[in-house]
PDB file of C-alpha atoms in Angstrom:
ATOM      1  CA  UNK A   1      -8.533 -19.220  16.139  1.00 27.00           C
ATOM      2  CA  UNK A   2      -5.013 -17.339  17.496  1.00 29.00           C
ATOM      3  CA  UNK A   3      -3.151 -14.515  15.797  1.00 34.00           C
ATOM      4  CA  UNK A   4      -0.683 -17.245  14.227  1.00 34.00           C
ATOM      5  CA  UNK A   5      -3.573 -18.673  12.779  1.00 33.00           C
ATOM      6  CA  UNK A   6      -4.626 -15.292  11.155  1.00 33.00           C
ATOM      7  CA  UNK A   7      -1.498 -12.354  11.035  1.00 34.00           C
ATOM      8  CA  UNK A   8      -3.389  -9.032   9.519  1.00 35.00           C
ATOM      9  CA  UNK A   9      -1.807  -6.381   7.788  1.00 36.00           C
ATOM     10  CA  UNK A  10      -2.467  -3.028   9.523  1.00 35.00           C
ATOM     11  CA  UNK A  11      -5.641  -1.005   8.154  1.00 34.00           C
ATOM     12  CA  UNK A  12      -4.600   2.771   6.966  1.00 35.00           C
ATOM     13  CA  UNK A  13      -6.435   5.947   7.397  1.00 32.00           C
ATOM     14  CA  UNK A  14      -5.388   8.818   5.326  1.00 34.00           C
ATOM     15  CA  UNK A  15      -7.155  12.311   7.171  1.00 31.00           C
ATOM     16  CA  UNK A  16      -6.203  14.225   4.026  1.00 32.00           C
ATOM     17  CA  UNK A  17      -6.975  12.450   1.448  1.00 34.00           C
ATOM     18  CA  UNK A  18     -10.761  11.031   0.884  1.00 32.00           C
ATOM     19  CA  UNK A  19      -9.648   7.549   1.416  1.00 36.00           C
ATOM     20  CA  UNK A  20      -9.533   4.085   3.125  1.00 38.00           C
ATOM     21  CA  UNK A  21      -7.006   1.600   2.609  1.00 37.00           C
ATOM     22  CA  UNK A  22      -7.522  -1.961   3.002  1.00 37.00           C
ATOM     23  CA  UNK A  23      -4.779  -4.171   2.718  1.00 38.00           C
ATOM     24  CA  UNK A  24      -4.822  -7.865   2.364  1.00 38.00           C
ATOM     25  CA  UNK A  25      -5.081 -10.298   4.978  1.00 35.00           C
ATOM     26  CA  UNK A  26      -3.294 -13.505   5.283  1.00 36.00           C
ATOM     27  CA  UNK A  27      -3.682 -17.192   6.696  1.00 34.00           C
ATOM     28  CA  UNK A  28      -0.810 -18.819   8.156  1.00 30.00           C
ATOM     29  CA  UNK A  29      -2.466 -21.942   9.261  1.00 29.00           C
ATOM     30  CA  UNK A  30      -0.274 -25.160   8.955  1.00 29.00           C
ATOM     31  CA  UNK A  31      -3.428 -28.027   8.334  1.00 30.00           C
ATOM     32  CA  UNK A  32      -4.883 -25.628   5.259  1.00 35.00           C
ATOM     33  CA  UNK A  33      -3.530 -26.776   1.780  1.00 33.00           C
ATOM     34  CA  UNK A  34      -1.416 -24.018  -0.001  1.00 36.00           C
ATOM     35  CA  UNK A  35      -4.205 -22.911  -1.830  1.00 35.00           C
ATOM     36  CA  UNK A  36      -5.985 -21.656   1.045  1.00 35.00           C
ATOM     37  CA  UNK A  37      -2.801 -19.968   3.102  1.00 37.00           C
ATOM     38  CA  UNK A  38      -3.142 -16.462   1.240  1.00 43.00           C
ATOM     39  CA  UNK A  39      -5.970 -14.189   1.332  1.00 47.00           C
ATOM     40  CA  UNK A  40      -6.702 -13.591  -2.264  1.00 60.00           C
ATOM     41  CA  UNK A  41      -9.384 -12.627  -4.398  1.00 62.00           C
ATOM     42  CA  UNK A  42     -11.281 -16.009  -3.882  1.00 65.00           C
ATOM     43  CA  UNK A  43     -11.205 -15.474  -0.011  1.00 70.00           C
ATOM     44  CA  UNK A  44     -12.212 -11.413  -0.150  1.00 73.00           C
ATOM     45  CA  UNK A  45     -16.137 -12.642   0.868  1.00 66.00           C
ATOM     46  CA  UNK A  46     -14.936 -13.830   3.982  1.00 65.00           C
ATOM     47  CA  UNK A  47     -12.111 -11.986   5.146  1.00 73.00           C
ATOM     48  CA  UNK A  48     -13.109  -8.477   4.607  1.00 75.00           C
ATOM     49  CA  UNK A  49     -15.712  -9.155   7.647  1.00 73.00           C
ATOM     50  CA  UNK A  50     -12.724  -8.943   9.853  1.00 71.00           C
ATOM     51  CA  UNK A  51     -11.908  -5.134   9.445  1.00 71.00           C
ATOM     52  CA  UNK A  52     -15.540  -4.383  10.596  1.00 71.00           C
ATOM     53  CA  UNK A  53     -14.613  -3.409  13.979  1.00 68.00           C
ATOM     54  CA  UNK A  54     -13.067  -0.139  12.458  1.00 68.00           C
ATOM     55  CA  UNK A  55     -15.985   0.538  10.373  1.00 72.00           C
ATOM     56  CA  UNK A  56     -14.495  -0.469   6.956  1.00 69.00           C
ATOM     57  CA  UNK A  57     -17.047  -2.673   5.335  1.00 79.00           C
ATOM     58  CA  UNK A  58     -18.261  -3.416   1.938  1.00 86.00           C
ATOM     59  CA  UNK A  59     -21.957  -4.085   0.752  1.00 87.00           C
ATOM     60  CA  UNK A  60     -23.244  -7.611  -0.064  1.00 86.00           C
ATOM     61  CA  UNK A  61     -23.480  -6.546  -3.845  1.00 91.00           C
ATOM     62  CA  UNK A  62     -20.224  -5.043  -3.565  1.00 91.00           C
ATOM     63  CA  UNK A  63     -18.720  -8.235  -2.364  1.00 88.00           C
ATOM     64  CA  UNK A  64     -20.232 -10.576  -4.801  1.00 88.00           C
ATOM     65  CA  UNK A  65     -19.358  -8.465  -7.903  1.00 91.00           C
ATOM     66  CA  UNK A  66     -15.680  -8.128  -6.481  1.00 92.00           C
ATOM     67  CA  UNK A  67     -15.479 -11.802  -5.931  1.00 88.00           C
ATOM     68  CA  UNK A  68     -16.267 -12.555  -9.360  1.00 90.00           C
ATOM     69  CA  UNK A  69     -14.624  -9.770 -11.144  1.00 93.00           C
ATOM     70  CA  UNK A  70     -11.256 -10.411  -9.348  1.00 93.00           C
ATOM     71  CA  UNK A  71     -11.168 -13.899 -10.299  1.00 91.00           C
ATOM     72  CA  UNK A  72     -12.027 -13.247 -13.864  1.00 93.00           C
ATOM     73  CA  UNK A  73      -9.348 -11.012 -13.644  1.00 94.00           C
ATOM     74  CA  UNK A  74      -7.118 -12.766 -12.461  1.00 93.00           C
ATOM     75  CA  UNK A  75      -7.357 -15.637 -15.367  1.00 92.00           C
ATOM     76  CA  UNK A  76      -7.261 -12.861 -17.961  1.00 94.00           C
ATOM     77  CA  UNK A  77      -4.199 -11.245 -16.934  1.00 94.00           C
ATOM     78  CA  UNK A  78      -2.525 -14.627 -16.089  1.00 93.00           C
ATOM     79  CA  UNK A  79      -1.687 -13.419 -12.459  1.00 94.00           C
ATOM     80  CA  UNK A  80      -0.598 -16.049  -9.976  1.00 91.00           C
ATOM     81  CA  UNK A  81      -2.579 -13.973  -7.423  1.00 90.00           C
ATOM     82  CA  UNK A  82      -4.799 -10.850  -7.486  1.00 92.00           C
ATOM     83  CA  UNK A  83      -5.572  -8.979  -4.230  1.00 91.00           C
ATOM     84  CA  UNK A  84      -7.918  -6.453  -3.375  1.00 91.00           C
ATOM     85  CA  UNK A  85      -6.100  -3.309  -2.184  1.00 92.00           C
ATOM     86  CA  UNK A  86      -9.302  -1.163  -1.155  1.00 90.00           C
ATOM     87  CA  UNK A  87     -11.417   1.497  -2.215  1.00 92.00           C
ATOM     88  CA  UNK A  88     -11.203   5.290  -3.111  1.00 94.00           C
ATOM     89  CA  UNK A  89     -13.893   7.517  -2.377  1.00 92.00           C
ATOM     90  CA  UNK A  90     -14.893  10.160  -4.886  1.00 93.00           C
ATOM     91  CA  UNK A  91     -17.350  12.765  -5.748  1.00 93.00           C
ATOM     92  CA  UNK A  92     -19.160  10.846  -8.620  1.00 93.00           C
ATOM     93  CA  UNK A  93     -18.051   7.551  -8.037  1.00 93.00           C
ATOM     94  CA  UNK A  94     -15.539   5.180  -6.351  1.00 95.00           C
ATOM     95  CA  UNK A  95     -12.599   3.161  -7.551  1.00 97.00           C
ATOM     96  CA  UNK A  96     -11.970  -0.121  -6.406  1.00 96.00           C
ATOM     97  CA  UNK A  97      -8.191  -0.837  -6.359  1.00 95.00           C
ATOM     98  CA  UNK A  98      -7.004  -4.859  -7.079  1.00 95.00           C
ATOM     99  CA  UNK A  99      -2.749  -5.447  -7.412  1.00 94.00           C
ATOM    100  CA  UNK A 100      -1.962  -8.561  -9.572  1.00 94.00           C
ATOM    101  CA  UNK A 101       1.145 -10.490  -8.640  1.00 92.00           C
ATOM    102  CA  UNK A 102       3.744 -11.998 -10.299  1.00 91.00           C
ATOM    103  CA  UNK A 103       6.111 -14.759  -9.185  1.00 88.00           C
ATOM    104  CA  UNK A 104       8.209 -11.603  -7.301  1.00 90.00           C
ATOM    105  CA  UNK A 105       5.812 -10.457  -4.926  1.00 87.00           C
ATOM    106  CA  UNK A 106       7.477  -7.321  -4.173  1.00 89.00           C
ATOM    107  CA  UNK A 107       8.490  -6.387  -8.303  1.00 89.00           C
ATOM    108  CA  UNK A 108       6.098  -7.986 -10.158  1.00 91.00           C
ATOM    109  CA  UNK A 109       3.215  -6.092  -8.991  1.00 93.00           C
ATOM    110  CA  UNK A 110       0.629  -4.130 -11.275  1.00 95.00           C
ATOM    111  CA  UNK A 111      -2.333  -1.736  -9.933  1.00 96.00           C
ATOM    112  CA  UNK A 112      -5.777  -1.663 -11.436  1.00 97.00           C
ATOM    113  CA  UNK A 113      -8.327   0.109 -10.988  1.00 97.00           C
ATOM    114  CA  UNK A 114     -12.369  -0.435 -11.472  1.00 97.00           C
ATOM    115  CA  UNK A 115     -15.182   2.234 -11.122  1.00 96.00           C
ATOM    116  CA  UNK A 116     -18.000  -0.142 -11.021  1.00 93.00           C
ATOM    117  CA  UNK A 117     -16.231  -3.357  -9.579  1.00 93.00           C
ATOM    118  CA  UNK A 118     -16.696  -5.249 -12.918  1.00 93.00           C
ATOM    119  CA  UNK A 119     -14.304  -3.364 -15.281  1.00 95.00           C
ATOM    120  CA  UNK A 120     -10.617  -3.204 -14.506  1.00 97.00           C
ATOM    121  CA  UNK A 121      -7.767  -0.784 -15.998  1.00 96.00           C
ATOM    122  CA  UNK A 122      -4.252  -1.464 -15.369  1.00 96.00           C
ATOM    123  CA  UNK A 123      -2.966   1.853 -13.719  1.00 97.00           C
ATOM    124  CA  UNK A 124      -0.049   3.703 -15.356  1.00 95.00           C
ATOM    125  CA  UNK A 125       3.605   3.877 -14.642  1.00 93.00           C
ATOM    126  CA  UNK A 126       4.796   6.916 -11.829  1.00 94.00           C
ATOM    127  CA  UNK A 127       7.907   8.131 -12.209  1.00 92.00           C
ATOM    128  CA  UNK A 128       9.286  11.130 -10.107  1.00 90.00           C
ATOM    129  CA  UNK A 129       7.981  14.291 -11.804  1.00 91.00           C
ATOM    130  CA  UNK A 130       4.649  12.707 -11.462  1.00 91.00           C
ATOM    131  CA  UNK A 131       5.190  12.129  -8.023  1.00 91.00           C
ATOM    132  CA  UNK A 132       6.022  15.490  -7.438  1.00 89.00           C
ATOM    133  CA  UNK A 133       3.083  16.840  -9.189  1.00 89.00           C
ATOM    134  CA  UNK A 134       0.788  14.630  -6.816  1.00 91.00           C
ATOM    135  CA  UNK A 135       2.219  16.284  -3.982  1.00 89.00           C
ATOM    136  CA  UNK A 136       0.790  19.758  -4.813  1.00 86.00           C
ATOM    137  CA  UNK A 137      -2.345  18.740  -5.345  1.00 88.00           C
ATOM    138  CA  UNK A 138      -5.625  18.910  -2.933  1.00 86.00           C
ATOM    139  CA  UNK A 139      -9.517  17.879  -3.281  1.00 88.00           C
ATOM    140  CA  UNK A 140     -11.737  14.749  -3.728  1.00 92.00           C
ATOM    141  CA  UNK A 141     -11.505  12.142  -6.553  1.00 95.00           C
ATOM    142  CA  UNK A 142     -13.996  13.117  -8.669  1.00 94.00           C
ATOM    143  CA  UNK A 143     -14.354   9.513  -9.662  1.00 95.00           C
ATOM    144  CA  UNK A 144     -13.780  10.056 -13.468  1.00 95.00           C
ATOM    145  CA  UNK A 145     -10.231   8.572 -14.384  1.00 95.00           C
ATOM    146  CA  UNK A 146     -10.291  11.225 -17.591  1.00 94.00           C
ATOM    147  CA  UNK A 147     -10.594  14.431 -15.517  1.00 95.00           C
ATOM    148  CA  UNK A 148      -7.592  16.647 -15.643  1.00 93.00           C
ATOM    149  CA  UNK A 149      -7.109  19.019 -12.091  1.00 90.00           C
ATOM    150  CA  UNK A 150      -5.334  22.357 -13.247  1.00 87.00           C
ATOM    151  CA  UNK A 151      -3.357  24.434 -10.358  1.00 84.00           C
ATOM    152  CA  UNK A 152      -0.764  26.566 -10.197  1.00 80.00           C
ATOM    153  CA  UNK A 153       2.422  27.167  -8.659  1.00 76.00           C
ATOM    154  CA  UNK A 154       4.658  30.126  -8.544  1.00 72.00           C
ATOM    155  CA  UNK A 155       7.743  29.922 -10.179  1.00 71.00           C
ATOM    156  CA  UNK A 156      10.212  33.316  -8.823  1.00 68.00           C
ATOM    157  CA  UNK A 157      13.058  34.253 -12.122  1.00 67.00           C
ATOM    158  CA  UNK A 158      15.753  36.138 -10.368  1.00 60.00           C
ATOM    159  CA  UNK A 159      17.253  38.915 -12.733  1.00 61.00           C
ATOM    160  CA  UNK A 160      19.998  37.842 -14.613  1.00 58.00           C
ATOM    161  CA  UNK A 161      23.524  38.147 -13.440  1.00 56.00           C
ATOM    162  CA  UNK A 162      21.941  39.470 -10.426  1.00 54.00           C
ATOM    163  CA  UNK A 163      23.702  36.830  -7.581  1.00 55.00           C
ATOM    164  CA  UNK A 164      22.911  38.962  -4.656  1.00 52.00           C
ATOM    165  CA  UNK A 165      21.092  36.735  -1.684  1.00 55.00           C
ATOM    166  CA  UNK A 166      17.216  37.709  -1.332  1.00 55.00           C
ATOM    167  CA  UNK A 167      17.392  39.734  -4.311  1.00 53.00           C
ATOM    168  CA  UNK A 168      13.583  39.899  -5.845  1.00 61.00           C
ATOM    169  CA  UNK A 169      13.158  38.464  -8.973  1.00 62.00           C
ATOM    170  CA  UNK A 170       9.980  37.854 -11.019  1.00 70.00           C
ATOM    171  CA  UNK A 171       7.044  35.282 -10.431  1.00 71.00           C
ATOM    172  CA  UNK A 172       5.795  34.190 -12.849  1.00 73.00           C
ATOM    173  CA  UNK A 173       2.571  31.459 -12.432  1.00 77.00           C
ATOM    174  CA  UNK A 174       2.696  28.269 -14.083  1.00 77.00           C
ATOM    175  CA  UNK A 175       0.026  26.246 -14.799  1.00 84.00           C
ATOM    176  CA  UNK A 176       0.080  22.221 -14.868  1.00 86.00           C
ATOM    177  CA  UNK A 177      -2.324  19.896 -15.471  1.00 90.00           C
ATOM    178  CA  UNK A 178      -2.693  15.924 -14.339  1.00 93.00           C
ATOM    179  CA  UNK A 179      -4.900  13.601 -14.600  1.00 95.00           C
ATOM    180  CA  UNK A 180      -6.887  11.976 -12.614  1.00 96.00           C
ATOM    181  CA  UNK A 181      -5.710   8.497 -13.523  1.00 96.00           C
ATOM    182  CA  UNK A 182      -2.239   9.343 -13.357  1.00 96.00           C
ATOM    183  CA  UNK A 183      -2.961  10.910 -10.066  1.00 96.00           C
ATOM    184  CA  UNK A 184      -4.480   7.511  -8.922  1.00 97.00           C
ATOM    185  CA  UNK A 185      -1.330   5.906  -9.908  1.00 96.00           C
ATOM    186  CA  UNK A 186       0.645   8.239  -7.895  1.00 96.00           C
ATOM    187  CA  UNK A 187      -1.284   7.963  -4.911  1.00 95.00           C
ATOM    188  CA  UNK A 188      -1.367   4.152  -4.501  1.00 96.00           C
ATOM    189  CA  UNK A 189       2.287   4.158  -4.866  1.00 95.00           C
ATOM    190  CA  UNK A 190       2.937   6.675  -2.419  1.00 94.00           C
ATOM    191  CA  UNK A 191       0.853   4.513   0.001  1.00 94.00           C
ATOM    192  CA  UNK A 192       2.174   1.421  -0.684  1.00 93.00           C
ATOM    193  CA  UNK A 193       5.727   2.816  -0.160  1.00 92.00           C
ATOM    194  CA  UNK A 194       4.792   4.213   3.327  1.00 91.00           C
ATOM    195  CA  UNK A 195       2.080   1.558   4.553  1.00 90.00           C
ATOM    196  CA  UNK A 196       2.769  -1.760   2.979  1.00 91.00           C
ATOM    197  CA  UNK A 197       3.921  -3.465   6.143  1.00 92.00           C
ATOM    198  CA  UNK A 198       4.498  -7.691   6.315  1.00 92.00           C
ATOM    199  CA  UNK A 199       5.103  -8.980   9.188  1.00 92.00           C
ATOM    200  CA  UNK A 200       9.022  -9.779   9.781  1.00 90.00           C
ATOM    201  CA  UNK A 201       9.728 -13.581   8.301  1.00 90.00           C
ATOM    202  CA  UNK A 202       6.450 -13.603   6.020  1.00 91.00           C
ATOM    203  CA  UNK A 203       8.588 -12.979   3.015  1.00 92.00           C
ATOM    204  CA  UNK A 204      11.648 -14.460   2.029  1.00 91.00           C
ATOM    205  CA  UNK A 205      14.286 -13.696  -0.370  1.00 89.00           C
ATOM    206  CA  UNK A 206      15.367 -16.491  -2.582  1.00 87.00           C
ATOM    207  CA  UNK A 207      18.788 -17.418  -4.292  1.00 83.00           C
ATOM    208  CA  UNK A 208      17.763 -15.494  -7.481  1.00 83.00           C
ATOM    209  CA  UNK A 209      16.803 -12.382  -5.840  1.00 84.00           C
ATOM    210  CA  UNK A 210      13.179 -13.188  -6.044  1.00 86.00           C
ATOM    211  CA  UNK A 211      10.624 -12.529  -3.193  1.00 90.00           C
ATOM    212  CA  UNK A 212       7.937 -14.837  -2.004  1.00 88.00           C
ATOM    213  CA  UNK A 213       6.230 -15.877   0.725  1.00 89.00           C
ATOM    214  CA  UNK A 214       7.253 -17.664   3.364  1.00 90.00           C
ATOM    215  CA  UNK A 215       5.421 -20.970   3.352  1.00 89.00           C
ATOM    216  CA  UNK A 216       6.940 -22.080   6.960  1.00 88.00           C
ATOM    217  CA  UNK A 217       5.921 -18.586   8.422  1.00 89.00           C
ATOM    218  CA  UNK A 218       3.098 -19.481  11.056  1.00 85.00           C
ATOM    219  CA  UNK A 219       2.177 -15.813  12.334  1.00 85.00           C
ATOM    220  CA  UNK A 220       3.001 -13.391  15.076  1.00 85.00           C
ATOM    221  CA  UNK A 221       1.964 -14.434  18.505  1.00 85.00           C
ATOM    222  CA  UNK A 222       0.163 -11.555  20.529  1.00 83.00           C
ATOM    223  CA  UNK A 223       3.100 -10.485  22.437  1.00 85.00           C
ATOM    224  CA  UNK A 224       5.308 -10.131  19.396  1.00 88.00           C
ATOM    225  CA  UNK A 225       2.598  -8.314  17.214  1.00 88.00           C
ATOM    226  CA  UNK A 226       2.713  -5.242  19.595  1.00 88.00           C
ATOM    227  CA  UNK A 227       6.324  -4.867  18.679  1.00 90.00           C
ATOM    228  CA  UNK A 228       7.159  -2.598  15.713  1.00 90.00           C
ATOM    229  CA  UNK A 229      10.453  -4.361  15.159  1.00 89.00           C
ATOM    230  CA  UNK A 230       8.148  -7.318  13.756  1.00 91.00           C
ATOM    231  CA  UNK A 231       6.918  -5.395  10.748  1.00 93.00           C
ATOM    232  CA  UNK A 232       8.913  -5.081   7.622  1.00 92.00           C
ATOM    233  CA  UNK A 233       8.208  -2.714   4.912  1.00 93.00           C
ATOM    234  CA  UNK A 234       7.785  -4.670   1.459  1.00 92.00           C
ATOM    235  CA  UNK A 235       9.780  -2.121  -0.379  1.00 90.00           C
ATOM    236  CA  UNK A 236      12.859  -1.980  -2.133  1.00 86.00           C
ATOM    237  CA  UNK A 237      15.441  -1.008   1.044  1.00 83.00           C
ATOM    238  CA  UNK A 238      16.090   2.503   1.297  1.00 79.00           C
ATOM    239  CA  UNK A 239      18.393   4.425   3.451  1.00 61.00           C
ATOM    240  CA  UNK A 240      17.019   7.714   5.087  1.00 52.00           C
ATOM    241  CA  UNK A 241      18.229  10.400   6.823  1.00 47.00           C
ATOM    242  CA  UNK A 242      17.052  12.283   9.918  1.00 49.00           C
ATOM    243  CA  UNK A 243      17.098  16.019  10.048  1.00 48.00           C
ATOM    244  CA  UNK A 244      19.937  16.357  11.790  1.00 51.00           C
ATOM    245  CA  UNK A 245      21.870  14.647   8.832  1.00 53.00           C
ATOM    246  CA  UNK A 246      22.510  11.004  10.452  1.00 51.00           C
ATOM    247  CA  UNK A 247      21.386   7.683   9.829  1.00 50.00           C
ATOM    248  CA  UNK A 248      18.976   6.005  11.461  1.00 51.00           C
ATOM    249  CA  UNK A 249      20.322   2.790  13.001  1.00 48.00           C
ATOM    250  CA  UNK A 250      17.776   0.264  14.812  1.00 49.00           C
ATOM    251  CA  UNK A 251      19.575  -2.468  16.245  1.00 48.00           C
ATOM    252  CA  UNK A 252      17.474  -5.744  15.053  1.00 50.00           C
ATOM    253  CA  UNK A 253      15.428  -7.781  17.466  1.00 48.00           C
ATOM    254  CA  UNK A 254      17.602 -10.616  16.974  1.00 56.00           C
ATOM    255  CA  UNK A 255      20.637 -11.868  14.793  1.00 63.00           C
ATOM    256  CA  UNK A 256      19.913 -10.683  11.197  1.00 68.00           C
ATOM    257  CA  UNK A 257      19.060 -13.855   9.318  1.00 74.00           C
ATOM    258  CA  UNK A 258      20.072 -14.277   5.166  1.00 73.00           C
ATOM    259  CA  UNK A 259      17.193 -14.108   3.485  1.00 74.00           C
ATOM    260  CA  UNK A 260      14.640 -12.839   6.114  1.00 80.00           C
ATOM    261  CA  UNK A 261      16.080  -9.346   7.138  1.00 84.00           C
ATOM    262  CA  UNK A 262      16.335  -7.808   4.162  1.00 87.00           C
ATOM    263  CA  UNK A 263      13.729  -5.366   4.230  1.00 89.00           C
ATOM    264  CA  UNK A 264      13.247  -1.930   6.565  1.00 90.00           C
ATOM    265  CA  UNK A 265      11.958  -2.331   9.725  1.00 89.00           C
ATOM    266  CA  UNK A 266       9.272  -0.084  10.616  1.00 92.00           C
ATOM    267  CA  UNK A 267      10.713   0.870  13.854  1.00 89.00           C
ATOM    268  CA  UNK A 268      12.985   3.362  12.627  1.00 85.00           C
ATOM    269  CA  UNK A 269      10.021   5.531  10.438  1.00 88.00           C
ATOM    270  CA  UNK A 270       9.716   9.417  11.358  1.00 85.00           C
ATOM    271  CA  UNK A 271       8.457  10.565  13.344  1.00 86.00           C
ATOM    272  CA  UNK A 272       9.120   8.209  16.084  1.00 84.00           C
ATOM    273  CA  UNK A 273       5.710   6.613  17.577  1.00 84.00           C
ATOM    274  CA  UNK A 274       3.900   6.948  14.299  1.00 89.00           C
ATOM    275  CA  UNK A 275       2.908   2.945  14.316  1.00 91.00           C
ATOM    276  CA  UNK A 276       0.425   1.885  17.016  1.00 88.00           C
ATOM    277  CA  UNK A 277      -0.787  -1.525  17.263  1.00 87.00           C
ATOM    278  CA  UNK A 278      -4.455  -2.622  18.597  1.00 83.00           C
ATOM    279  CA  UNK A 279      -5.718  -6.042  18.714  1.00 81.00           C
ATOM    280  CA  UNK A 280      -9.590  -6.992  17.821  1.00 77.00           C
ATOM    281  CA  UNK A 281     -11.810  -9.959  17.632  1.00 73.00           C
ATOM    282  CA  UNK A 282     -10.197 -11.483  20.431  1.00 76.00           C
ATOM    283  CA  UNK A 283      -6.672 -11.259  19.202  1.00 74.00           C
ATOM    284  CA  UNK A 284      -7.299 -12.734  15.982  1.00 72.00           C
ATOM    285  CA  UNK A 285      -6.897  -9.266  13.833  1.00 76.00           C
ATOM    286  CA  UNK A 286      -4.346  -6.882  14.734  1.00 80.00           C
ATOM    287  CA  UNK A 287      -4.528  -3.328  13.071  1.00 80.00           C
TER     288      UNK A 287
END
């Protein structure tokens, strides 16, 4: 088994937040049937063990429970595919996260959560205001989706008609309440935006604009897997500016291929060198 047969998305550890994120494993074996080429809920029991080298484990009870419930979720919600996103630790209980995919694997993506591994609920949509509020929160998740976290922020109001620089105004404390279910949705979206990474060529953009798995992609070689230029963010292409106002321009590793090079490369992520690569299990898994 080589890396070309098992192309692994990276495992992300977030120090500030009490969680670990497990992104799905992709199998691209030319001799496998179409139903066996992707890691989805039906292959969770086998593929999750590939992450054991870094301490990411699920108990036998958890794997059995998720194996059954995710298949049922896929059937009930009419998803084309269901993947296990990961597990977020809480004080009272933990959150199991799954994502249901439609025809367009980038746009038709819904996040769901469960506290017992059996019953699933769709997370609410996240807007920019909610994301800003969640960035102000600190502390662990409680494990209760209905729990409301309160925090206060300072609002400085300058005296009316006073445009003098440095003028001291009145400072008011504004109390803001965020429901834990909303916080969970915002945290998942922010993690996906920054760290949902796929190998270059694993996805293609069709003529109508939808994004799908590239059935001809056979993975990366060990040499290619250690290069940041061979990984892309699975999100809408964004233009980010550096602190000096310039836009990072990274030379493509090769001439851009229409339909393949439509995503942002992680090589331009800031700060520089934020991504590292490690081969495990005899070069069959990369993290």
